[in-house]
mmCIF file of C-alpha atoms in Angstrom:
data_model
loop_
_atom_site.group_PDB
_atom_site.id
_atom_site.type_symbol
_atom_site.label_atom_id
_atom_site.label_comp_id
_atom_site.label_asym_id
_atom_site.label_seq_id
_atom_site.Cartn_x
_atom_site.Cartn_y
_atom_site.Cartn_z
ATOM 1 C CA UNK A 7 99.277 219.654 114.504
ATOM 2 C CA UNK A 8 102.744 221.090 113.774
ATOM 3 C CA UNK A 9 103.714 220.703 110.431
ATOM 4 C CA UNK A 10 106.892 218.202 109.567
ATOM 5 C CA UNK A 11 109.338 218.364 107.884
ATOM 6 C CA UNK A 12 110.651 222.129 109.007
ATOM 7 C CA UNK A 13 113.148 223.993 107.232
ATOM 8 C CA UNK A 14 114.915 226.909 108.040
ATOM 9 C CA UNK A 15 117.635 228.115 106.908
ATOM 10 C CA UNK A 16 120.209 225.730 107.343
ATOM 11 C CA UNK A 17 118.503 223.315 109.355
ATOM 12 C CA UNK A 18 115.973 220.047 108.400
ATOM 13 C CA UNK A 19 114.013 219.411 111.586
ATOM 14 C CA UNK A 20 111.980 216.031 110.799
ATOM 15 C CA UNK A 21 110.445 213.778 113.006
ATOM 16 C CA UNK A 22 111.628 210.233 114.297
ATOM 17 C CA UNK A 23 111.496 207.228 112.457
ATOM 18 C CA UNK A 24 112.947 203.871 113.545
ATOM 19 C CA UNK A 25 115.152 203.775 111.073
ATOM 20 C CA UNK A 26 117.209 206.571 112.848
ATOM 21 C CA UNK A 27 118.289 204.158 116.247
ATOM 22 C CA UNK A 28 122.120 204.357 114.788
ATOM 23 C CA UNK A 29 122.385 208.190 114.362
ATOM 24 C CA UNK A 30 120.739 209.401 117.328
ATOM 25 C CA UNK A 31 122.992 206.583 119.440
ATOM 26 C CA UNK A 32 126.169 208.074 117.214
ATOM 27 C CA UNK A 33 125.403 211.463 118.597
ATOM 28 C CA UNK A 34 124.673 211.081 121.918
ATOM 29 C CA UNK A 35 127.536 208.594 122.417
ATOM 30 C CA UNK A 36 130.108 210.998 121.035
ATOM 31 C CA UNK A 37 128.130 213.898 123.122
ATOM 32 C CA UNK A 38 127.711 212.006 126.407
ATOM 33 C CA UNK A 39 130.586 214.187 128.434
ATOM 34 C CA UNK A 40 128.809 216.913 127.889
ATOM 35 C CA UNK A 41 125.192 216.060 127.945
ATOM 36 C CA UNK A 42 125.585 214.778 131.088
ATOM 37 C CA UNK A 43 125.861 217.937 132.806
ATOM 38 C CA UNK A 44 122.204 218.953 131.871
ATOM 39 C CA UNK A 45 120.225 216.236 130.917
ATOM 40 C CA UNK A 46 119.237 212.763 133.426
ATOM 41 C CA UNK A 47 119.045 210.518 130.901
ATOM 42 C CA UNK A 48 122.378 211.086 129.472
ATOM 43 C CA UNK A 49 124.083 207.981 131.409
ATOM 44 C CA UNK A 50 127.090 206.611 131.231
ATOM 45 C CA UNK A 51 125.585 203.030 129.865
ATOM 46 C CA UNK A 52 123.780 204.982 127.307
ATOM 47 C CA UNK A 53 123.470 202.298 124.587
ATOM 48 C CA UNK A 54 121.421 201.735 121.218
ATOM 49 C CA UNK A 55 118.030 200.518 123.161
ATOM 50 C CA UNK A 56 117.764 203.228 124.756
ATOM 51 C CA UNK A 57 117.741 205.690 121.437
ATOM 52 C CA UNK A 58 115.570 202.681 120.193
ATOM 53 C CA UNK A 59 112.902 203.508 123.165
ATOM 54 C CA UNK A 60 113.460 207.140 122.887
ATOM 55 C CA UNK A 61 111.900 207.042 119.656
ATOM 56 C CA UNK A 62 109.731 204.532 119.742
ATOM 57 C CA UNK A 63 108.197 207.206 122.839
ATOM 58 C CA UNK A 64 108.505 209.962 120.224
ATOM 59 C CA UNK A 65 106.663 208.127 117.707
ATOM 60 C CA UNK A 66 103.859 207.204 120.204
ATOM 61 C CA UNK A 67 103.902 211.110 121.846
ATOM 62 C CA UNK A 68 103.543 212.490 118.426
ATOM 63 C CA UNK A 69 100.777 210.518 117.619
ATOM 64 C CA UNK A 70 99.139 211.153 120.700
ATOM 65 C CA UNK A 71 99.490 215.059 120.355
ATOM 66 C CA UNK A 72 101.274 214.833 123.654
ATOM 67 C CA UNK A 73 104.973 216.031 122.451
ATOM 68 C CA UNK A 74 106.361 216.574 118.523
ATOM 69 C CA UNK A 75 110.249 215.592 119.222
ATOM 70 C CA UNK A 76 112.096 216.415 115.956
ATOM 71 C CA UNK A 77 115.749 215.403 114.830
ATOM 72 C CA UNK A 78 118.026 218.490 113.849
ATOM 73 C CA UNK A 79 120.037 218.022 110.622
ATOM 74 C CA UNK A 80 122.230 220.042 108.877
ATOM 75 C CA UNK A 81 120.504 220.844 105.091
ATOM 76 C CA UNK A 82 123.192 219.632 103.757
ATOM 77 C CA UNK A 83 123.837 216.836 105.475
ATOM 78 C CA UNK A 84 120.044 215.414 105.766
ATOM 79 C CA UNK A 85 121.030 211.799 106.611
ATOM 80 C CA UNK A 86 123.417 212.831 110.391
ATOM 81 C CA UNK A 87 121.193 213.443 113.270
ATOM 82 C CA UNK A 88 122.672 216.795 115.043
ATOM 83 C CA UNK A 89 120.618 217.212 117.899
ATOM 84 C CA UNK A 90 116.925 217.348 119.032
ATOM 85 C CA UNK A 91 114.306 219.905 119.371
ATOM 86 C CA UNK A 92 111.129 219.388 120.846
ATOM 87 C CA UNK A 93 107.974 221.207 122.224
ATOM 88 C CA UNK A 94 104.981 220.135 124.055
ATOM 89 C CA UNK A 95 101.793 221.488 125.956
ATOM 90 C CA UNK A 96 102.260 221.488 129.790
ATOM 91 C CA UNK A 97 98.617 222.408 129.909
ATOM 92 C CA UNK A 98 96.317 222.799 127.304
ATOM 93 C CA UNK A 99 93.792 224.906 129.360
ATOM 94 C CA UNK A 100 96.159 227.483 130.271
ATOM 95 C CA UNK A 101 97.908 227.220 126.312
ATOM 96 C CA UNK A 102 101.127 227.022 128.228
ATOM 97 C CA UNK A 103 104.349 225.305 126.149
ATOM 98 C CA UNK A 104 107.757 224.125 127.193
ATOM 99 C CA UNK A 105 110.675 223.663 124.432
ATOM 100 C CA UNK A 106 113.518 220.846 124.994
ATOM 101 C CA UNK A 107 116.678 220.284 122.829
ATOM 102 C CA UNK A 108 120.472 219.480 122.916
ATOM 103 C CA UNK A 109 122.934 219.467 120.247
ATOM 104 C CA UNK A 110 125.569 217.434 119.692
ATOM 105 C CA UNK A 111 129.248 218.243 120.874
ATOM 106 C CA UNK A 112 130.792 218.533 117.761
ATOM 107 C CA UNK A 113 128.220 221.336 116.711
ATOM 108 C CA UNK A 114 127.887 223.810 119.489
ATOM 109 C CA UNK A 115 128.565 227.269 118.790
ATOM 110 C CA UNK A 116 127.291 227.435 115.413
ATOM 111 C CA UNK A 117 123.911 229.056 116.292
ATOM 112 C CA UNK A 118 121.759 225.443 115.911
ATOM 113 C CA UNK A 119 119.917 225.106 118.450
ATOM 114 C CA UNK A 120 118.805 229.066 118.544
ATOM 115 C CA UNK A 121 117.982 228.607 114.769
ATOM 116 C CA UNK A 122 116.326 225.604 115.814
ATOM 117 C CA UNK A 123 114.120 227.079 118.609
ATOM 118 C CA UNK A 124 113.117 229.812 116.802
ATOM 119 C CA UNK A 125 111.486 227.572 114.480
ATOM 120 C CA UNK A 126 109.834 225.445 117.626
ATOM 121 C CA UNK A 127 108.727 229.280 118.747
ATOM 122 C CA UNK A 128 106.605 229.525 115.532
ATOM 123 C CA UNK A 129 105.163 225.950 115.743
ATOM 124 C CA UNK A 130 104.185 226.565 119.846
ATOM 125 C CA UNK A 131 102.165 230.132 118.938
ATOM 126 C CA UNK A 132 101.383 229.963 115.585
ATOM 127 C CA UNK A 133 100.163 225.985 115.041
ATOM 128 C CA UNK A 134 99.605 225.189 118.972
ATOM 129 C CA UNK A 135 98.278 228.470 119.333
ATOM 130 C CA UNK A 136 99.814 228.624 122.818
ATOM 131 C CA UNK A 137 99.895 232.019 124.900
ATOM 132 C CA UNK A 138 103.002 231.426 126.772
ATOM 133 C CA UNK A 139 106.116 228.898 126.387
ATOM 134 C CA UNK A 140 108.840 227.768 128.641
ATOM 135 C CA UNK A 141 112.466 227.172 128.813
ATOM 136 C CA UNK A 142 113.555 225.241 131.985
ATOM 137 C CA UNK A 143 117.517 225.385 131.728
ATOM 138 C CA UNK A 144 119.490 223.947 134.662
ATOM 139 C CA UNK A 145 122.509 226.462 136.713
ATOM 140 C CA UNK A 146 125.079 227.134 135.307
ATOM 141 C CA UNK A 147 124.123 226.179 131.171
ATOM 142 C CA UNK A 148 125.470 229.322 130.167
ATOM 143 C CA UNK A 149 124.958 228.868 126.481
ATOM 144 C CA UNK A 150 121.071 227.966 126.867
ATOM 145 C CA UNK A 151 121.077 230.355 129.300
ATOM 146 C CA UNK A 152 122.325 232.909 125.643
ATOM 147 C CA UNK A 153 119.577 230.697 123.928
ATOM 148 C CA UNK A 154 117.004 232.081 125.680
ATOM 149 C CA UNK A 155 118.384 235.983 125.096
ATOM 150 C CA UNK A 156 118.744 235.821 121.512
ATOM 151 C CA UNK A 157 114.969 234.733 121.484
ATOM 152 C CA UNK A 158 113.574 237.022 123.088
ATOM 153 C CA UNK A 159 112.755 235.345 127.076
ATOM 154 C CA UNK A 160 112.441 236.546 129.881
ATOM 155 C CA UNK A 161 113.851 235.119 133.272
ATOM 156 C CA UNK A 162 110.994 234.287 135.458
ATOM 157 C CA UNK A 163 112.473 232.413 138.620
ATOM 158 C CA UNK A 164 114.418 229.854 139.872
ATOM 159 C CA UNK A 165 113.271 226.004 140.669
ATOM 160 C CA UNK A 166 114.975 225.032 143.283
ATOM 161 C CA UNK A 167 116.590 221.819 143.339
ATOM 162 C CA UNK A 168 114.522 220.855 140.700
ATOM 163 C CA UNK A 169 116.533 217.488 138.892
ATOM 164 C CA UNK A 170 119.035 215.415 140.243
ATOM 165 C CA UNK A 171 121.785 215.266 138.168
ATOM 166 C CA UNK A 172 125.312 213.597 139.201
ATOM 167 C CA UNK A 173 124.421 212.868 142.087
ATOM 168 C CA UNK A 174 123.581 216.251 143.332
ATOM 169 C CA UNK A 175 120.365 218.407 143.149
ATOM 170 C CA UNK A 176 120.399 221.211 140.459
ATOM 171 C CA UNK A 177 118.795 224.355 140.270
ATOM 172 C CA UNK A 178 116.374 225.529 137.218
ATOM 173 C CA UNK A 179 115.853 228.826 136.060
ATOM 174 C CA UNK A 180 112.526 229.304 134.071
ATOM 175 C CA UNK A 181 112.567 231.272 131.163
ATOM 176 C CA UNK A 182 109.100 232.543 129.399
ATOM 177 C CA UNK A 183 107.910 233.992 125.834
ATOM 178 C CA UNK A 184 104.711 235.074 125.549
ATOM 179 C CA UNK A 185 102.707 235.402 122.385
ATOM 180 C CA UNK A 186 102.420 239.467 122.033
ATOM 181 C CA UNK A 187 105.988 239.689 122.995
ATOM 182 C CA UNK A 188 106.920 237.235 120.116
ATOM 183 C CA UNK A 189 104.146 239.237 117.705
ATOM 184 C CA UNK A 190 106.198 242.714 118.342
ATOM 185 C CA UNK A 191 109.655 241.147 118.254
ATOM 186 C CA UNK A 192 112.275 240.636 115.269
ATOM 187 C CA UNK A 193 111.843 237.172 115.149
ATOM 188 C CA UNK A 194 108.365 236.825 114.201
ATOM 189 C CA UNK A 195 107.649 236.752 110.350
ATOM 190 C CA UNK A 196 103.810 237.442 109.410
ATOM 191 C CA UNK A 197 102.836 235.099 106.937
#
């Protein structure tokens, strides 16, 4: 079970309650433009149920030991929901992971979500005990595409036509960490 809350250090990552319907609809509303380049369920009629089911999924997924979705906060600001991060096993046989996130608008280029992922690394090897993890990141996300560089992936392939989004089918490019490339790399901090 990863452990919760997480903090690194600037960021609270905490899991969903239902008491956080208003700030996660907040920050995907003012995010929207944006989100909807990468992510399907980043509609147009976006509204408070859905962050209300969102969560209410999380919850359930969490205690299922299916997914552990986690709201990003600043430290300092532990009450504004900045963004998700979230990891879960694609297959438990073959210990294979897959990390998800986005962050909101007003707070890209500040090094979140890396900071963020990092931390979601640790929890996939070290308390999943996972061999290998995934980043699926759709053509043309050029700063998840710098996410994955700064931690240390590798660019496997390309999914073709993998999601619809817009209206139009959209290319995926896999990225992959395994665990003795994270052991030998900066990131990774023997306890």
């Amino acid at each position: 079970m990863p452990p919760e809350p997480i903090q690194t250090e600037r960021l609270l990552l905490r899991r969903f309650n239902r008491r956080d319907v208003g700030t996660l609809h907040r920050s995907v509303e003012a995010s929207l433009p944006e989100l909807q380049q990468w992510l399907p369920w980043a509609r147009p009629d976006y509204n408070r149920g859905d962050a209300a089911a969102y969560i209410r999924d999380s919850i359930s997924a969490w205690k299922d030991d299916k997914a552990y979705d986690y709201s990003v906060r600043w430290k300092t600001e532990p009450d504004r929901h900045i963004g998700n991060v979230s990891i879960w096993a694609l297959t438990r046989i073959g210990h294979i992971g897959e990390i998800g996130y986005w962050v909101h608008s007003g707070e890209t280029g500040r090094g979140v979500i890396t900071e963020a992922c990092r931390a979601m690394v640790e929890v996939g090897f070290t308390n999943l005990h996972l061999h290998k993890i995934n980043l699926r990141i759709a053509a043309g996300n050029t700063a998840s595409e710098r996410v994955a560089d700064k931690l240390g992936f590798t660019r496997d392939g390309v999914l073709r036509e993998e999601l619809r989004l817009g209206g139009r089918w959209v290319d995926h490019t896999i990225y992959s960490l395994l665990i003795h490339e994270w052991r030998q790399s900066p990131l990774h901090h023997p306890r």
